[in-house]
PDB file of C-alpha atoms in Angstrom:
ATOM      1  CA  MET N 591      41.562  -7.628  63.362  1.00  0.00           C
ATOM      2  CA  ALA N 592      38.708  -8.157  59.957  1.00  0.00           C
ATOM      3  CA  ASP N 593      37.026  -5.060  58.450  1.00  0.00           C
ATOM      4  CA  GLU N 594      33.378  -5.781  59.067  1.00  0.00           C
ATOM      5  CA  ARG N 595      31.392  -2.735  57.553  1.00  0.00           C
ATOM      6  CA  PRO N 596      28.815  -3.143  56.106  1.00  0.00           C
ATOM      7  CA  VAL N 597      28.959  -3.226  51.440  1.00  0.00           C
ATOM      8  CA  ARG N 598      27.517  -0.204  49.887  1.00  0.00           C
ATOM      9  CA  ARG N 599      24.260  -0.598  47.738  1.00  0.00           C
ATOM     10  CA  SER N 600      24.334   2.461  45.234  1.00  0.00           C
ATOM     11  CA  SER N 601      21.378   3.748  44.836  1.00  0.00           C
ATOM     12  CA  LYS N 602      20.087   1.922  41.816  1.00  0.00           C
ATOM     13  CA  VAL N 603      20.689  -1.009  43.962  1.00  0.00           C
ATOM     14  CA  LYS N 604      17.783  -0.161  46.576  1.00  0.00           C
ATOM     15  CA  VAL N 605      15.630   1.128  44.396  1.00  0.00           C
ATOM     16  CA  ALA N 606      15.885  -1.806  41.947  1.00  0.00           C
ATOM     17  CA  GLU N 607      14.933  -4.344  44.764  1.00  0.00           C
ATOM     18  CA  PHE N 608      11.877  -2.088  46.399  1.00  0.00           C
ATOM     19  CA  LEU N 609      10.512  -2.789  43.024  1.00  0.00           C
ATOM     20  CA  ALA N 610      11.702  -6.111  42.968  1.00  0.00           C
ATOM     21  CA  GLY N 611      10.136  -7.074  45.955  1.00  0.00           C
ATOM     22  CA  LEU N 612       7.018  -5.280  44.643  1.00  0.00           C
ATOM     23  CA  GLY N 613       6.775  -8.406  41.957  1.00  0.00           C
ATOM     24  CA  GLU N 614       5.694  -7.905  38.051  1.00  0.00           C
ATOM     25  CA  ASP N 615       2.388  -6.344  37.230  1.00  0.00           C
ATOM     26  CA  THR N 616       1.619  -3.800  40.109  1.00  0.00           C
ATOM     27  CA  VAL N 617       1.072  -0.576  39.807  1.00  0.00           C
ATOM     28  CA  PHE N 618       1.854   1.863  42.490  1.00  0.00           C
ATOM     29  CA  THR N 619       2.434   5.364  43.120  1.00  0.00           C
ATOM     30  CA  LYS N 620       5.288   8.586  43.706  1.00  0.00           C
ATOM     31  CA  PHE N 621       4.574   8.989  47.236  1.00  0.00           C
ATOM     32  CA  GLU N 622       4.994   5.168  47.623  1.00  0.00           C
ATOM     33  CA  LEU N 623       8.069   4.731  46.364  1.00  0.00           C
ATOM     34  CA  PHE N 624      10.084   7.532  47.949  1.00  0.00           C
ATOM     35  CA  ASN N 625       8.699   5.764  51.215  1.00  0.00           C
ATOM     36  CA  GLY N 626       9.604   2.156  49.712  1.00  0.00           C
ATOM     37  CA  VAL N 627      13.014   4.023  49.366  1.00  0.00           C
ATOM     38  CA  PRO N 628      14.185   6.633  52.315  1.00  0.00           C
ATOM     39  CA  GLY N 629      17.337   8.410  51.950  1.00  0.00           C
ATOM     40  CA  VAL N 630      17.727   8.158  48.078  1.00  0.00           C
ATOM     41  CA  ALA N 631      18.268  11.297  46.333  1.00  0.00           C
ATOM     42  CA  GLN N 632      16.064  11.402  42.706  1.00  0.00           C
ATOM     43  CA  VAL N 633      15.045   7.964  43.956  1.00  0.00           C
ATOM     44  CA  ASP N 634      12.540   8.050  40.338  1.00  0.00           C
ATOM     45  CA  ARG N 635      15.131   8.921  38.199  1.00  0.00           C
ATOM     46  CA  ARG N 636      17.203   6.109  39.700  1.00  0.00           C
ATOM     47  CA  MET N 637      14.426   4.120  39.017  1.00  0.00           C
ATOM     48  CA  ARG N 638      13.995   4.536  35.397  1.00  0.00           C
ATOM     49  CA  ASP N 639      18.070   4.308  35.372  1.00  0.00           C
ATOM     50  CA  LEU N 640      16.616   0.801  35.053  1.00  0.00           C
ATOM     51  CA  ARG N 641      15.121   1.229  31.915  1.00  0.00           C
ATOM     52  CA  GLU N 642      18.570   0.974  30.755  1.00  0.00           C
ATOM     53  CA  LEU N 643      19.262  -2.991  32.618  1.00  0.00           C
ATOM     54  CA  GLY N 644      15.775  -4.516  30.844  1.00  0.00           C
ATOM     55  CA  TRP N 645      13.293  -3.285  33.817  1.00  0.00           C
ATOM     56  CA  GLN N 646      10.115  -1.964  31.694  1.00  0.00           C
ATOM     57  CA  ILE N 647       8.805   0.803  34.027  1.00  0.00           C
ATOM     58  CA  ASP N 648       5.351   2.071  32.883  1.00  0.00           C
ATOM     59  CA  ASN N 649       3.254   5.452  33.196  1.00  0.00           C
ATOM     60  CA  TYR N 650       0.701   7.260  32.242  1.00  0.00           C
ATOM     61  CA  LYS N 651       2.662   8.578  28.817  1.00  0.00           C
ATOM     62  CA  THR N 652       3.180   5.057  27.921  1.00  0.00           C
ATOM     63  CA  ASP N 653       0.274   3.248  29.965  1.00  0.00           C
ATOM     64  CA  PRO N 654      -3.261   5.990  29.672  1.00  0.00           C
ATOM     65  CA  ARG N 655      -4.903   3.580  32.340  1.00  0.00           C
ATOM     66  CA  LEU N 656      -2.162   4.598  34.711  1.00  0.00           C
ATOM     67  CA  GLN N 657      -3.232   8.651  36.546  1.00  0.00           C
ATOM     68  CA  PRO N 658       0.123  10.650  36.814  1.00  0.00           C
ATOM     69  CA  ASP N 659       1.221   9.426  39.951  1.00  0.00           C
ATOM     70  CA  GLN N 660       1.066   6.360  39.152  1.00  0.00           C
ATOM     71  CA  TYR N 661       4.071   3.712  38.052  1.00  0.00           C
ATOM     72  CA  ARG N 662       3.165  -0.297  36.706  1.00  0.00           C
ATOM     73  CA  LEU N 663       6.326  -2.595  36.965  1.00  0.00           C
ATOM     74  CA  THR N 664       5.580  -4.454  33.654  1.00  0.00           C
ATOM     75  CA  ALA N 665       8.738  -6.673  33.599  1.00  0.00           C
ATOM     76  CA  ILE N 666      11.798  -6.847  36.310  1.00  0.00           C
ATOM     77  CA  GLY N 667      15.377  -6.559  34.374  1.00  0.00           C
ATOM     78  CA  THR N 668      18.574  -7.348  35.349  1.00  0.00           C
ATOM     79  CA  ARG N 669      18.432  -7.831  39.531  1.00  0.00           C
ATOM     80  CA  ILE N 670      21.351  -6.243  40.537  1.00  0.00           C
ATOM     81  CA  ASP N 671      20.129  -6.070  43.953  1.00  0.00           C
ATOM     82  CA  LEU N 672      21.120 -10.122  43.707  1.00  0.00           C
ATOM     83  CA  GLY N 673      24.160  -9.926  42.341  1.00  0.00           C
ATOM     84  CA  GLU N 674      23.146  -9.850  38.945  1.00  0.00           C
ATOM     85  CA  GLN N 675      25.464  -8.577  36.099  1.00  0.00           C
ATOM     86  CA  PRO N 676      24.468  -6.481  33.325  1.00  0.00           C
ATOM     87  CA  LYS N 677      24.927  -7.891  29.741  1.00  0.00           C
ATOM     88  CA  GLU N 678      27.617  -7.168  27.810  1.00  0.00           C
ATOM     89  CA  SER N 679      25.268  -5.508  24.595  1.00  0.00           C
ATOM     90  CA  PRO N 680      22.264  -3.626  26.223  1.00  0.00           C
ATOM     91  CA  ARG N 681      19.404  -2.692  23.953  1.00  0.00           C
ATOM     92  CA  GLN N 682      19.924  -1.104  21.002  1.00  0.00           C
ATOM     93  CA  ARG N 683      18.951   2.533  21.084  1.00  0.00           C
ATOM     94  CA  ILE N 684      17.284   3.838  17.806  1.00  0.00           C
ATOM     95  CA  PRO N 685      19.100   7.234  17.558  1.00  0.00           C
ATOM     96  CA  SER N 686      17.541  10.653  18.491  1.00  0.00           C
ATOM     97  CA  ALA N 687      18.441  11.769  14.527  1.00  0.00           C
ATOM     98  CA  ARG N 688      16.177   9.303  13.356  1.00  0.00           C
ATOM     99  CA  ARG N 689      13.044   8.653  16.469  1.00  0.00           C
ATOM    100  CA  ARG N 690      12.888  12.276  14.776  1.00  0.00           C
ATOM    101  CA  GLU N 691      12.657  11.444  10.732  1.00  0.00           C
ATOM    102  CA  ALA N 692      10.786   8.103  11.118  1.00  0.00           C
ATOM    103  CA  ILE N 693       8.223  10.874  13.439  1.00  0.00           C
ATOM    104  CA  GLU N 694       8.098  13.558  10.506  1.00  0.00           C
ATOM    105  CA  ARG N 695       8.180  11.218   7.873  1.00  0.00           C
ATOM    106  CA  ALA N 696       5.084   9.328   8.932  1.00  0.00           C
ATOM    107  CA  GLY N 697       3.171  13.624   9.635  1.00  0.00           C
ATOM    108  CA  ARG N 698       3.907  13.750  13.308  1.00  0.00           C
ATOM    109  CA  LEU N 699       1.121  10.991  13.614  1.00  0.00           C
ATOM    110  CA  CYS N 700       0.313   7.433  15.258  1.00  0.00           C
ATOM    111  CA  GLN N 701       0.789   5.218  11.999  1.00  0.00           C
ATOM    112  CA  THR N 702      -1.851   2.167  13.965  1.00  0.00           C
ATOM    113  CA  CYS N 703      -4.672   5.113  14.335  1.00  0.00           C
ATOM    114  CA  GLY N 704      -4.109   8.498  12.587  1.00  0.00           C
ATOM    115  CA  THR N 705      -3.804  10.521  15.746  1.00  0.00           C
ATOM    116  CA  ARG N 706      -1.311  14.054  15.196  1.00  0.00           C
ATOM    117  CA  ALA N 707       0.432  14.719  17.718  1.00  0.00           C
ATOM    118  CA  GLY N 708      -0.212  16.744  20.631  1.00  0.00           C
ATOM    119  CA  GLU N 709      -3.559  15.514  19.696  1.00  0.00           C
ATOM    120  CA  PRO N 710      -6.289  14.752  22.059  1.00  0.00           C
ATOM    121  CA  TYR N 711      -7.978  12.175  22.402  1.00  0.00           C
ATOM    122  CA  PRO N 712     -12.432  12.253  21.580  1.00  0.00           C
ATOM    123  CA  ASP N 713     -12.458   9.641  24.889  1.00  0.00           C
ATOM    124  CA  SER N 714     -10.473  11.750  27.346  1.00  0.00           C
ATOM    125  CA  ASP N 715      -8.433  14.597  28.665  1.00  0.00           C
ATOM    126  CA  GLN N 716      -4.866  13.783  27.148  1.00  0.00           C
ATOM    127  CA  THR N 717      -2.884  14.228  24.381  1.00  0.00           C
ATOM    128  CA  ALA N 718      -1.461  12.087  21.840  1.00  0.00           C
ATOM    129  CA  VAL N 719       2.378  11.925  22.607  1.00  0.00           C
ATOM    130  CA  LEU N 720       4.159  10.036  20.149  1.00  0.00           C
ATOM    131  CA  SER N 721       7.211   6.860  20.214  1.00  0.00           C
ATOM    132  CA  VAL N 722       9.190   5.055  17.807  1.00  0.00           C
ATOM    133  CA  ARG N 723       9.584   1.445  18.484  1.00  0.00           C
ATOM    134  CA  LEU N 724      11.594  -1.209  16.453  1.00  0.00           C
ATOM    135  CA  ILE N 725       8.421  -3.505  14.498  1.00  0.00           C
ATOM    136  CA  ASP N 726      11.876  -6.562  14.439  1.00  0.00           C
ATOM    137  CA  PRO N 727      14.021  -5.818  17.391  1.00  0.00           C
ATOM    138  CA  THR N 728      16.160  -9.057  16.388  1.00  0.00           C
ATOM    139  CA  PRO N 729      19.390  -9.260  17.066  1.00  0.00           C
ATOM    140  CA  PRO N 730      21.684  -7.263  14.860  1.00  0.00           C
ATOM    141  CA  ILE N 731      19.328  -4.241  15.185  1.00  0.00           C
ATOM    142  CA  ASP N 732      18.199  -2.468  12.273  1.00  0.00           C
ATOM    143  CA  THR N 733      16.785   1.384  13.141  1.00  0.00           C
ATOM    144  CA  GLU N 734      16.862   1.808   8.666  1.00  0.00           C
ATOM    145  CA  LEU N 735      13.349   3.645   9.061  1.00  0.00           C
ATOM    146  CA  ALA N 736      11.206   0.649   7.264  1.00  0.00           C
ATOM    147  CA  ASN N 737      11.877  -1.138  10.752  1.00  0.00           C
ATOM    148  CA  LEU N 738      10.503   1.350  13.009  1.00  0.00           C
ATOM    149  CA  SER N 739       6.636   2.477  13.499  1.00  0.00           C
ATOM    150  CA  VAL N 740       5.481   5.524  15.282  1.00  0.00           C
ATOM    151  CA  GLU N 741       2.859   4.544  17.815  1.00  0.00           C
ATOM    152  CA  CYS N 742       0.463   7.178  20.005  1.00  0.00           C
ATOM    153  CA  GLN N 743       0.882   6.178  23.898  1.00  0.00           C
ATOM    154  CA  GLN N 744      -2.456   4.884  23.021  1.00  0.00           C
ATOM    155  CA  CYS N 745      -1.989   2.313  21.163  1.00  0.00           C
ATOM    156  CA  ILE N 746       1.525   0.789  22.457  1.00  0.00           C
ATOM    157  CA  ALA N 747      -1.046   0.182  25.709  1.00  0.00           C
ATOM    158  CA  GLY N 748      -3.082  -1.744  23.385  1.00  0.00           C
ATOM    159  CA  ILE N 749      -0.256  -3.468  21.930  1.00  0.00           C
ATOM    160  CA  LYS N 750       1.201  -4.584  25.817  1.00  0.00           C
ATOM    161  CA  ALA N 751      -2.421  -5.224  26.177  1.00  0.00           C
ATOM    162  CA  GLY N 752      -2.275  -8.616  23.389  1.00  0.00           C
ATOM    163  CA  GLY N 753      -2.884  -6.443  20.571  1.00  0.00           C
ATOM    164  CA  THR N 754      -0.904  -6.056  17.462  1.00  0.00           C
ATOM    165  CA  ALA N 755       0.910  -4.080  15.345  1.00  0.00           C
ATOM    166  CA  SER N 756       2.236  -5.133  12.796  1.00  0.00           C
ATOM    167  CA  SER N 757       3.167  -3.409   9.141  1.00  0.00           C
ATOM    168  CA  PRO N 758       0.391  -3.703   6.602  1.00  0.00           C
ATOM    169  CA  ARG N 759       0.431  -5.455   3.819  1.00  0.00           C
ATOM    170  CA  PRO N 760       0.118  -3.596   0.403  1.00  0.00           C
ATOM    171  CA  ASP N 761      -2.717  -6.139  -0.447  1.00  0.00           C
ATOM    172  CA  ASP N 762      -4.777  -5.193   2.217  1.00  0.00           C
ATOM    173  CA  VAL N 763      -4.363  -1.471   1.992  1.00  0.00           C
ATOM    174  CA  LEU N 764      -4.891  -1.462  -1.964  1.00  0.00           C
ATOM    175  CA  THR N 765      -8.098  -2.944  -1.229  1.00  0.00           C
ATOM    176  CA  ARG N 766      -9.958  -1.728   1.361  1.00  0.00           C
ATOM    177  CA  ALA N 767      -9.425   1.854  -0.824  1.00  0.00           C
ATOM    178  CA  LEU N 768     -10.676   0.099  -4.162  1.00  0.00           C
ATOM    179  CA  ASN N 769     -13.454  -0.763  -1.689  1.00  0.00           C
ATOM    180  CA  LEU N 770     -14.136   2.642  -0.282  1.00  0.00           C
ATOM    181  CA  SER N 771     -18.666   2.847  -0.725  1.00  0.00           C
ATOM    182  CA  GLY N 772     -18.063   5.688  -3.359  1.00  0.00           C
ATOM    183  CA  ARG N 773     -15.942   7.466  -6.323  1.00  0.00           C
ATOM    184  CA  GLU N 774     -15.068  10.434  -3.958  1.00  0.00           C
ATOM    185  CA  GLU N 775     -13.912   8.848  -1.218  1.00  0.00           C
ATOM    186  CA  ARG N 776     -11.332   7.326  -3.258  1.00  0.00           C
ATOM    187  CA  ARG N 777     -10.500  10.715  -5.358  1.00  0.00           C
ATOM    188  CA  ARG N 778     -10.236  11.915  -1.488  1.00  0.00           C
ATOM    189  CA  LEU N 779      -7.854   8.946  -0.223  1.00  0.00           C
ATOM    190  CA  TYR N 780      -6.047   9.659  -3.260  1.00  0.00           C
ATOM    191  CA  ARG N 781      -5.003  13.401  -2.904  1.00  0.00           C
ATOM    192  CA  LEU N 782      -4.051  12.372   1.185  1.00  0.00           C
ATOM    193  CA  MET N 783      -1.964   9.919   0.134  1.00  0.00           C
ATOM    194  CA  GLN N 784      -0.189  12.696  -2.349  1.00  0.00           C
ATOM    195  CA  SER N 785      -1.051  15.081   0.659  1.00  0.00           C
ATOM    196  CA  GLY N 786       0.371  13.279   3.837  1.00  0.00           C
ATOM    197  CA  ARG N 787      -2.360  15.676   5.693  1.00  0.00           C
ATOM    198  CA  PRO N 788      -5.092  12.489   7.243  1.00  0.00           C
ATOM    199  CA  GLU N 789      -8.256  13.305   9.551  1.00  0.00           C
ATOM    200  CA  ARG N 790     -10.414  11.100  10.523  1.00  0.00           C
ATOM    201  CA  ASP N 791     -12.705   8.625   9.229  1.00  0.00           C
ATOM    202  CA  GLU N 792     -12.093   5.202   7.147  1.00  0.00           C
ATOM    203  CA  VAL N 793     -10.033   6.994   4.591  1.00  0.00           C
ATOM    204  CA  ASP N 794      -8.217   8.487   6.949  1.00  0.00           C
ATOM    205  CA  LEU N 795      -8.339   5.262   8.601  1.00  0.00           C
ATOM    206  CA  ILE N 796      -6.571   2.928   5.177  1.00  0.00           C
ATOM    207  CA  PHE N 797      -4.359   6.440   5.191  1.00  0.00           C
ATOM    208  CA  ALA N 798      -3.076   6.029   8.186  1.00  0.00           C
ATOM    209  CA  ALA N 799      -2.108   2.309   6.632  1.00  0.00           C
ATOM    210  CA  TRP N 800      -0.766   3.322   3.238  1.00  0.00           C
ATOM    211  CA  LEU N 801       1.779   5.966   5.657  1.00  0.00           C
ATOM    212  CA  ARG N 802       3.233   2.078   7.927  1.00  0.00           C
ATOM    213  CA  LEU N 803       4.237   0.570   4.204  1.00  0.00           C
ATOM    214  CA  VAL N 804       7.463   1.053   2.914  1.00  0.00           C
ATOM    215  CA  ARG N 805       7.984   3.575   0.955  1.00  0.00           C
ATOM    216  CA  ASN N 806       8.115   2.181  -2.897  1.00  0.00           C
ATOM    217  CA  ASP N 807       5.379  -0.337  -2.267  1.00  0.00           C
ATOM    218  CA  GLN N 808       3.695   3.042  -0.811  1.00  0.00           C
ATOM    219  CA  VAL N 809       3.973   4.350  -4.142  1.00  0.00           C
ATOM    220  CA  ASP N 810       2.594   0.826  -5.994  1.00  0.00           C
ATOM    221  CA  VAL N 811      -0.589   1.545  -4.071  1.00  0.00           C
ATOM    222  CA  MET N 812      -1.071   5.006  -4.548  1.00  0.00           C
ATOM    223  CA  LEU N 813       0.207   4.195  -8.261  1.00  0.00           C
ATOM    224  CA  LYS N 814      -2.463   1.186  -8.302  1.00  0.00           C
ATOM    225  CA  LEU N 815      -5.662   3.055  -7.126  1.00  0.00           C
ATOM    226  CA  ALA N 816      -4.755   6.423  -9.687  1.00  0.00           C
ATOM    227  CA  GLY N 817      -5.240   3.930 -12.368  1.00  0.00           C
ATOM    228  CA  ALA N 818      -8.500   2.484 -10.939  1.00  0.00           C
ATOM    229  CA  LEU N 819      -9.529   6.008 -10.365  1.00  0.00           C
ATOM    230  CA  ILE N 820      -8.374   6.600 -14.648  1.00  0.00           C
ATOM    231  CA  GLU N 821     -10.744   3.006 -15.039  1.00  0.00           C
ATOM    232  CA  GLU N 822     -13.902   4.912 -13.560  1.00  0.00           C
ATOM    233  CA  ASP N 823     -13.188   7.882 -15.499  1.00  0.00           C
TER     234      ASP N 823
END
């Protein structure tokens, strides 16, 4: 007699089935997740495991538009609930040591808006959490510092909403620096470039853009600005 026992499905498969049923760009709560996948221990952890299979699931840390108990299914990855097999070459991770190196190199600042890690946003009660992303994710993956960008959750949310965070052009950074309204502002920008400690105004925004340049371009822009300051003396 044939064995007619049902095939046991893993917890991760059950979570994938539930999320796929919601559809992409759907906001759901942790309570709805627990109710939608009953009997699964640590269901939220099983959901996070799906990110390794290409599922993009945002929370309030990566999308400030969400509440602390909300998630958004932004993209459906490998449909393991339908029997799809993961790709043999999963998305390469940025090593944790390299992530720390990138954040320290950026002065623990968002390289898009200049917000410091742990600093509260002026328009909300959230504090900035920094993430490291690949500027060019095209395989073969390059995890050198020149291909890494450090951004806070608000800037990442802007990128996902259709904005951009591409690296600035050195000439554009230098032009903005030279076009500052006063000589003292240009001097302060130069001092910021030397110290690596930004604050907040147009000078600081230029400095944040300068931080996103590769090291050779940083030095080139800084020296050209120094030459312009010498000519003004």
